[in-house]
Amino acid sequence: MQNNYYIAVKQIENHLEISTRYHKKGPVSPNHWHDYFEFEMVLDGEYEHTVAGEKRIARRGSAWIMSYLDYHHLNCNADAILINMSFTGEDMDKEVVEFLSSVAGGILCEFDEETTEKILGLCEKARSEMLEKNPMWKCSAIGAVEEILVTAIRNRVQKASVQNTPKLLQSVTNYLRQNYKNDISLSTVAKHFGLSAGHLGLIFGKNFGMNYNNYVNRVRLKHACNMLTYSNLSTKEIATECGFNSVEYFFYVFKKHLLCTPNDYRKQTKDI
């Protein structure tokens, strides 16, 4: 494995962090969610990358962007290196952030060698700007990051024929993220936006590749996972706080998506 990659951790306040990560063969992380966006690209070695229960082999040039609703975990099949970029989207182009916020299931890419080297160079440019702080450094660093993200988005759009999510649906998903504790049944939310339940369900399936209820469950599960990790609330209390109508249904949905019980997830994340 090559060892000539080195990008130290650099941050713009709490809005952007770029680092190189080295992993030994074996499990890297359990299933987890983020409260930020994450771009990662494999530089060397091999990972088994599982996104929302679907596995893929990731080698040099394999990349992904995880958004707020995407859960994933990594297993290292051989000693490996990846570049990691974590960001909130603050100060970035609104169109880019809106697109990333409205895509469920992650943006998964396979870059050729030329594009891989280009992205690595852009990461180094952003890191250098963050380190040297020359005039207009923040603008230049964010510009380099946005170019990486646009490259990934175009790669997905061209290969998967994904188009920008309609503005209406972006408004609906923002509403769901803000009201996940409340009654957000398909009929209730459709009425709130002046739509029929059938029409809203259809546009969810067309744009997200999942039905409305699955999307809502993922919104709620994300918050449940945060509570399991960072609070001492009981699973029954968490189920109620996250809008599940019973603790039994919470356990069912949790195990279906994350392949473990809420109690097992809490233990795994507490042990990290």
mmCIF file of C-alpha atoms in Angstrom:
data_model
loop_
_atom_site.group_PDB
_atom_site.id
_atom_site.type_symbol
_atom_site.label_atom_id
_atom_site.label_comp_id
_atom_site.label_asym_id
_atom_site.label_seq_id
_atom_site.Cartn_x
_atom_site.Cartn_y
_atom_site.Cartn_z
ATOM 1 C CA MET A 1 0.000 0.000 0.000
ATOM 2 C CA GLN A 2 1.285 3.458 -0.877
ATOM 3 C CA ASN A 3 2.109 5.786 2.011
ATOM 4 C CA ASN A 4 2.725 9.052 0.162
ATOM 5 C CA TYR A 5 -0.664 10.610 0.894
ATOM 6 C CA TYR A 6 -0.739 13.175 3.617
ATOM 7 C CA ILE A 7 -3.382 15.789 4.275
ATOM 8 C CA ALA A 8 -3.440 16.787 7.919
ATOM 9 C CA VAL A 9 -6.701 17.633 9.612
ATOM 10 C CA LYS A 10 -7.581 21.222 8.832
ATOM 11 C CA GLN A 11 -10.739 23.111 9.741
ATOM 12 C CA ILE A 12 -12.624 26.283 8.886
ATOM 13 C CA GLU A 13 -14.172 26.882 12.308
ATOM 14 C CA ASN A 14 -16.674 24.006 12.672
ATOM 15 C CA HIS A 15 -17.960 24.212 9.104
ATOM 16 C CA LEU A 16 -15.364 22.228 7.158
ATOM 17 C CA GLU A 17 -12.763 19.597 8.040
ATOM 18 C CA ILE A 18 -10.427 17.774 5.646
ATOM 19 C CA SER A 19 -8.249 14.852 6.703
ATOM 20 C CA THR A 20 -6.566 11.679 5.500
ATOM 21 C CA ARG A 21 -7.568 8.522 7.362
ATOM 22 C CA TYR A 22 -5.611 5.284 7.570
ATOM 23 C CA HIS A 23 -7.440 2.074 8.476
ATOM 24 C CA LYS A 24 -6.139 -1.389 9.317
ATOM 25 C CA LYS A 25 -7.927 -4.490 8.071
ATOM 26 C CA GLY A 26 -11.120 -5.083 10.037
ATOM 27 C CA PRO A 27 -14.247 -3.166 11.111
ATOM 28 C CA VAL A 28 -13.913 0.613 10.891
ATOM 29 C CA SER A 29 -17.248 1.780 12.298
ATOM 30 C CA PRO A 30 -20.739 0.497 13.167
ATOM 31 C CA ASN A 31 -23.791 1.868 11.388
ATOM 32 C CA HIS A 32 -23.919 5.595 12.056
ATOM 33 C CA TRP A 33 -25.495 8.869 10.976
ATOM 34 C CA HIS A 34 -24.063 12.376 10.802
ATOM 35 C CA ASP A 35 -25.329 15.847 11.654
ATOM 36 C CA TYR A 36 -23.277 17.107 8.730
ATOM 37 C CA PHE A 37 -22.413 16.129 5.169
ATOM 38 C CA GLU A 38 -19.497 13.792 4.542
ATOM 39 C CA PHE A 39 -17.467 13.247 1.364
ATOM 40 C CA GLU A 40 -15.022 10.331 1.312
ATOM 41 C CA MET A 41 -12.869 8.896 -1.476
ATOM 42 C CA VAL A 42 -10.687 5.782 -1.348
ATOM 43 C CA LEU A 43 -7.034 6.416 -2.191
ATOM 44 C CA ASP A 44 -5.644 2.929 -1.612
ATOM 45 C CA GLY A 45 -6.700 -0.492 -0.308
ATOM 46 C CA GLU A 46 -10.233 -1.858 -0.208
ATOM 47 C CA TYR A 47 -13.361 -1.321 1.875
ATOM 48 C CA GLU A 48 -16.720 -3.010 2.099
ATOM 49 C CA HIS A 49 -19.013 0.001 2.250
ATOM 50 C CA THR A 50 -22.612 -0.585 3.359
ATOM 51 C CA VAL A 51 -25.134 2.219 2.782
ATOM 52 C CA ALA A 52 -28.659 1.724 4.146
ATOM 53 C CA GLY A 53 -28.081 -2.033 4.187
ATOM 54 C CA GLU A 54 -26.688 -2.272 0.627
ATOM 55 C CA LYS A 55 -23.071 -3.420 0.302
ATOM 56 C CA ARG A 56 -20.526 -2.402 -2.322
ATOM 57 C CA ILE A 57 -16.794 -2.878 -2.698
ATOM 58 C CA ALA A 58 -14.902 0.419 -2.640
ATOM 59 C CA ARG A 59 -11.403 0.698 -4.098
ATOM 60 C CA ARG A 60 -9.259 3.583 -5.350
ATOM 61 C CA GLY A 61 -11.541 6.141 -6.988
ATOM 62 C CA SER A 62 -14.674 4.953 -5.155
ATOM 63 C CA ALA A 63 -16.310 7.927 -3.461
ATOM 64 C CA TRP A 64 -19.496 8.840 -1.655
ATOM 65 C CA ILE A 65 -21.336 11.780 -0.131
ATOM 66 C CA MET A 66 -23.500 11.044 2.900
ATOM 67 C CA SER A 67 -26.221 13.513 3.870
ATOM 68 C CA TYR A 68 -28.273 13.894 7.037
ATOM 69 C CA LEU A 69 -30.541 10.931 6.253
ATOM 70 C CA ASP A 70 -27.869 8.464 5.130
ATOM 71 C CA TYR A 71 -26.530 5.806 7.478
ATOM 72 C CA HIS A 72 -23.558 3.636 6.620
ATOM 73 C CA HIS A 73 -20.656 1.620 7.950
ATOM 74 C CA LEU A 74 -17.236 0.533 6.713
ATOM 75 C CA ASN A 75 -15.297 -2.693 6.965
ATOM 76 C CA CYS A 76 -11.690 -2.626 5.794
ATOM 77 C CA ASN A 77 -10.923 -5.674 3.610
ATOM 78 C CA ALA A 78 -7.249 -4.692 3.362
ATOM 79 C CA ASP A 79 -5.198 -1.889 4.911
ATOM 80 C CA ALA A 80 -6.572 1.241 3.286
ATOM 81 C CA ILE A 81 -6.460 5.015 3.056
ATOM 82 C CA LEU A 82 -9.263 7.421 2.323
ATOM 83 C CA ILE A 83 -9.656 11.155 2.267
ATOM 84 C CA ASN A 84 -12.470 12.530 4.414
ATOM 85 C CA MET A 85 -14.198 15.868 4.117
ATOM 86 C CA SER A 86 -16.882 16.770 6.680
ATOM 87 C CA PHE A 87 -18.884 19.961 6.181
ATOM 88 C CA THR A 88 -22.110 21.679 7.239
ATOM 89 C CA GLY A 89 -22.743 23.479 3.953
ATOM 90 C CA GLU A 90 -22.461 26.875 5.598
ATOM 91 C CA ASP A 91 -21.032 29.503 3.214
ATOM 92 C CA MET A 92 -21.474 27.096 0.288
ATOM 93 C CA ASP A 93 -23.582 27.521 -2.830
ATOM 94 C CA LYS A 94 -27.271 27.106 -1.956
ATOM 95 C CA GLU A 95 -28.040 24.984 -5.030
ATOM 96 C CA VAL A 96 -25.345 22.461 -4.115
ATOM 97 C CA VAL A 97 -26.505 22.198 -0.485
ATOM 98 C CA GLU A 98 -30.176 21.850 -1.483
ATOM 99 C CA PHE A 99 -29.325 19.037 -3.885
ATOM 100 C CA LEU A 100 -27.303 17.152 -1.284
ATOM 101 C CA SER A 101 -30.060 17.633 1.313
ATOM 102 C CA SER A 102 -32.698 16.132 -0.962
ATOM 103 C CA VAL A 103 -30.900 12.934 -2.017
ATOM 104 C CA ALA A 104 -31.528 9.837 0.104
ATOM 105 C CA GLY A 105 -29.259 6.805 -0.116
ATOM 106 C CA GLY A 106 -26.045 8.726 -0.607
ATOM 107 C CA ILE A 107 -24.301 9.897 -3.751
ATOM 108 C CA LEU A 108 -22.071 6.986 -4.788
ATOM 109 C CA CYS A 109 -19.393 7.523 -7.440
ATOM 110 C CA GLU A 110 -16.660 5.634 -9.267
ATOM 111 C CA PHE A 111 -14.008 8.029 -10.577
ATOM 112 C CA ASP A 112 -11.365 7.250 -13.180
ATOM 113 C CA GLU A 113 -7.700 7.879 -12.350
ATOM 114 C CA GLU A 114 -7.637 11.340 -13.910
ATOM 115 C CA THR A 115 -10.653 12.505 -11.895
ATOM 116 C CA THR A 116 -9.313 10.877 -8.722
ATOM 117 C CA GLU A 117 -6.062 12.836 -9.067
ATOM 118 C CA LYS A 118 -8.017 16.020 -9.805
ATOM 119 C CA ILE A 119 -10.077 15.621 -6.630
ATOM 120 C CA LEU A 120 -6.990 14.857 -4.568
ATOM 121 C CA GLY A 121 -5.402 18.038 -5.925
ATOM 122 C CA LEU A 122 -8.484 20.082 -5.021
ATOM 123 C CA CYS A 123 -8.400 18.676 -1.476
ATOM 124 C CA GLU A 124 -4.755 19.674 -1.203
ATOM 125 C CA LYS A 125 -5.592 23.151 -2.529
ATOM 126 C CA ALA A 126 -8.311 23.589 0.098
ATOM 127 C CA ARG A 127 -5.975 22.329 2.828
ATOM 128 C CA SER A 128 -3.197 24.702 1.747
ATOM 129 C CA GLU A 129 -5.567 27.665 1.744
ATOM 130 C CA MET A 130 -6.797 26.750 5.221
ATOM 131 C CA LEU A 131 -3.198 26.444 6.430
ATOM 132 C CA GLU A 132 -1.636 29.517 4.837
ATOM 133 C CA LYS A 133 -4.588 31.910 5.166
ATOM 134 C CA ASN A 134 -3.575 34.159 2.300
ATOM 135 C CA PRO A 135 -6.028 36.933 1.252
ATOM 136 C CA MET A 136 -9.407 35.437 0.217
ATOM 137 C CA TRP A 137 -8.293 32.033 1.517
ATOM 138 C CA LYS A 138 -11.736 31.003 2.779
ATOM 139 C CA CYS A 139 -13.377 31.786 -0.558
ATOM 140 C CA SER A 140 -10.702 29.794 -2.396
ATOM 141 C CA ALA A 141 -10.936 26.801 -0.046
ATOM 142 C CA ILE A 142 -14.727 26.629 -0.266
ATOM 143 C CA GLY A 143 -14.516 27.023 -4.044
ATOM 144 C CA ALA A 144 -12.249 23.965 -4.253
ATOM 145 C CA VAL A 145 -14.648 21.956 -2.085
ATOM 146 C CA GLU A 146 -17.642 22.997 -4.185
ATOM 147 C CA GLU A 147 -15.830 21.863 -7.342
ATOM 148 C CA ILE A 148 -15.358 18.416 -5.764
ATOM 149 C CA LEU A 149 -19.044 18.229 -4.838
ATOM 150 C CA VAL A 150 -20.226 19.331 -8.278
ATOM 151 C CA THR A 151 -17.970 16.691 -9.851
ATOM 152 C CA ALA A 152 -19.595 14.018 -7.661
ATOM 153 C CA ILE A 153 -23.127 15.279 -8.305
ATOM 154 C CA ARG A 154 -22.558 15.317 -12.081
ATOM 155 C CA ASN A 155 -21.111 11.814 -11.917
ATOM 156 C CA ARG A 156 -24.289 10.583 -10.214
ATOM 157 C CA VAL A 157 -26.639 12.506 -12.481
ATOM 158 C CA GLN A 158 -24.957 11.287 -15.669
ATOM 159 C CA LYS A 159 -24.796 7.642 -14.624
ATOM 160 C CA ALA A 160 -28.080 7.303 -12.765
ATOM 161 C CA SER A 161 -30.201 9.814 -14.693
ATOM 162 C CA VAL A 162 -31.059 11.607 -11.457
ATOM 163 C CA GLN A 163 -32.476 15.079 -11.833
ATOM 164 C CA ASN A 164 -32.732 17.865 -9.293
ATOM 165 C CA THR A 165 -35.488 17.251 -6.762
ATOM 166 C CA PRO A 166 -38.508 19.533 -7.349
ATOM 167 C CA LYS A 167 -38.628 22.619 -5.124
ATOM 168 C CA LEU A 168 -41.970 21.474 -3.706
ATOM 169 C CA LEU A 169 -40.477 18.203 -2.550
ATOM 170 C CA GLN A 170 -37.557 20.033 -0.967
ATOM 171 C CA SER A 171 -40.095 22.051 1.035
ATOM 172 C CA VAL A 172 -41.862 18.842 2.082
ATOM 173 C CA THR A 173 -38.645 17.146 3.235
ATOM 174 C CA ASN A 174 -37.636 20.249 5.212
ATOM 175 C CA TYR A 175 -41.067 20.156 6.855
ATOM 176 C CA LEU A 176 -40.636 16.474 7.755
ATOM 177 C CA ARG A 177 -37.224 17.074 9.300
ATOM 178 C CA GLN A 178 -38.663 19.852 11.471
ATOM 179 C CA ASN A 179 -41.867 18.024 12.487
ATOM 180 C CA TYR A 180 -40.760 14.401 12.860
ATOM 181 C CA LYS A 181 -42.167 14.265 16.421
ATOM 182 C CA ASN A 182 -45.678 15.103 15.233
ATOM 183 C CA ASP A 183 -48.347 13.520 13.041
ATOM 184 C CA ILE A 184 -46.684 13.508 9.623
ATOM 185 C CA SER A 185 -48.752 10.806 7.983
ATOM 186 C CA LEU A 186 -48.919 10.958 4.206
ATOM 187 C CA SER A 187 -52.487 12.283 4.201
ATOM 188 C CA THR A 188 -51.780 14.937 6.849
ATOM 189 C CA VAL A 189 -48.696 16.316 5.102
ATOM 190 C CA ALA A 190 -50.315 16.156 1.662
ATOM 191 C CA LYS A 191 -53.222 18.232 2.974
ATOM 192 C CA HIS A 192 -50.792 20.735 4.552
ATOM 193 C CA PHE A 193 -49.216 21.337 1.124
ATOM 194 C CA GLY A 194 -52.468 21.266 -0.825
ATOM 195 C CA LEU A 195 -51.743 17.939 -2.544
ATOM 196 C CA SER A 196 -53.482 14.604 -2.807
ATOM 197 C CA ALA A 197 -51.922 11.773 -0.821
ATOM 198 C CA GLY A 198 -51.559 9.732 -4.001
ATOM 199 C CA HIS A 199 -49.656 12.485 -5.820
ATOM 200 C CA LEU A 200 -47.290 13.124 -2.917
ATOM 201 C CA GLY A 201 -46.584 9.397 -2.609
ATOM 202 C CA LEU A 202 -45.823 9.150 -6.316
ATOM 203 C CA ILE A 203 -43.302 11.986 -6.351
ATOM 204 C CA PHE A 204 -41.537 10.515 -3.302
ATOM 205 C CA GLY A 205 -41.120 7.177 -5.057
ATOM 206 C CA LYS A 206 -39.956 8.824 -8.287
ATOM 207 C CA ASN A 207 -37.356 11.081 -6.672
ATOM 208 C CA PHE A 208 -36.109 9.029 -3.733
ATOM 209 C CA GLY A 209 -36.580 5.443 -4.837
ATOM 210 C CA MET A 210 -38.443 4.683 -1.602
ATOM 211 C CA ASN A 211 -41.982 5.158 -0.388
ATOM 212 C CA TYR A 212 -43.086 7.994 1.862
ATOM 213 C CA ASN A 213 -43.258 5.923 5.050
ATOM 214 C CA ASN A 214 -39.714 4.621 4.606
ATOM 215 C CA TYR A 215 -38.456 8.177 4.221
ATOM 216 C CA VAL A 216 -40.264 9.285 7.388
ATOM 217 C CA ASN A 217 -38.891 6.294 9.294
ATOM 218 C CA ARG A 218 -35.364 7.223 8.271
ATOM 219 C CA VAL A 219 -35.862 10.791 9.490
ATOM 220 C CA ARG A 220 -37.044 9.463 12.837
ATOM 221 C CA LEU A 221 -34.356 6.788 13.069
ATOM 222 C CA LYS A 222 -31.621 9.359 12.593
ATOM 223 C CA HIS A 223 -32.814 11.274 15.652
ATOM 224 C CA ALA A 224 -33.303 8.042 17.577
ATOM 225 C CA CYS A 225 -29.707 7.021 16.909
ATOM 226 C CA ASN A 226 -28.456 10.378 18.183
ATOM 227 C CA MET A 227 -30.504 9.973 21.354
ATOM 228 C CA LEU A 228 -29.281 6.410 21.883
ATOM 229 C CA THR A 229 -25.686 7.636 21.627
ATOM 230 C CA TYR A 230 -25.850 10.944 23.502
ATOM 231 C CA SER A 231 -28.711 10.615 26.018
ATOM 232 C CA ASN A 232 -29.719 8.324 28.856
ATOM 233 C CA LEU A 233 -33.390 8.198 27.856
ATOM 234 C CA SER A 234 -35.019 4.770 27.794
ATOM 235 C CA THR A 235 -35.873 3.198 24.443
ATOM 236 C CA LYS A 236 -39.568 3.775 25.195
ATOM 237 C CA GLU A 237 -38.931 7.470 25.826
ATOM 238 C CA ILE A 238 -36.854 7.733 22.647
ATOM 239 C CA ALA A 239 -39.552 6.027 20.596
ATOM 240 C CA THR A 240 -42.084 8.598 21.833
ATOM 241 C CA GLU A 241 -39.719 11.549 21.344
ATOM 242 C CA CYS A 242 -39.062 10.515 17.743
ATOM 243 C CA GLY A 243 -42.709 10.120 16.774
ATOM 244 C CA PHE A 244 -43.078 6.318 16.697
ATOM 245 C CA ASN A 245 -46.555 5.246 17.764
ATOM 246 C CA SER A 246 -45.299 2.301 19.853
ATOM 247 C CA VAL A 247 -42.026 0.971 21.205
ATOM 248 C CA GLU A 248 -42.716 -2.342 19.429
ATOM 249 C CA TYR A 249 -42.913 -0.600 16.044
ATOM 250 C CA PHE A 250 -39.767 1.377 16.892
ATOM 251 C CA PHE A 251 -37.871 -1.872 17.550
ATOM 252 C CA TYR A 252 -39.224 -3.408 14.325
ATOM 253 C CA VAL A 253 -38.204 -0.456 12.128
ATOM 254 C CA PHE A 254 -34.855 -0.071 13.872
ATOM 255 C CA LYS A 255 -33.858 -3.705 13.376
ATOM 256 C CA LYS A 256 -35.109 -3.709 9.769
ATOM 257 C CA HIS A 257 -32.897 -0.754 8.816
ATOM 258 C CA LEU A 258 -29.890 -1.066 11.119
ATOM 259 C CA LEU A 259 -29.817 -4.858 11.567
ATOM 260 C CA CYS A 260 -29.559 -4.629 15.347
ATOM 261 C CA THR A 261 -31.753 -3.629 18.269
ATOM 262 C CA PRO A 262 -31.718 -0.101 19.724
ATOM 263 C CA ASN A 263 -30.043 -1.468 22.857
ATOM 264 C CA ASP A 264 -27.294 -3.147 20.808
ATOM 265 C CA TYR A 265 -26.764 0.081 18.846
ATOM 266 C CA ARG A 266 -26.421 2.050 22.082
ATOM 267 C CA LYS A 267 -23.816 -0.368 23.370
ATOM 268 C CA GLN A 268 -21.845 -0.305 20.089
ATOM 269 C CA THR A 269 -21.702 3.485 19.926
ATOM 270 C CA LYS A 270 -20.947 3.911 23.631
ATOM 271 C CA ASP A 271 -18.003 1.521 23.232
ATOM 272 C CA ILE A 272 -16.383 3.520 20.374
#
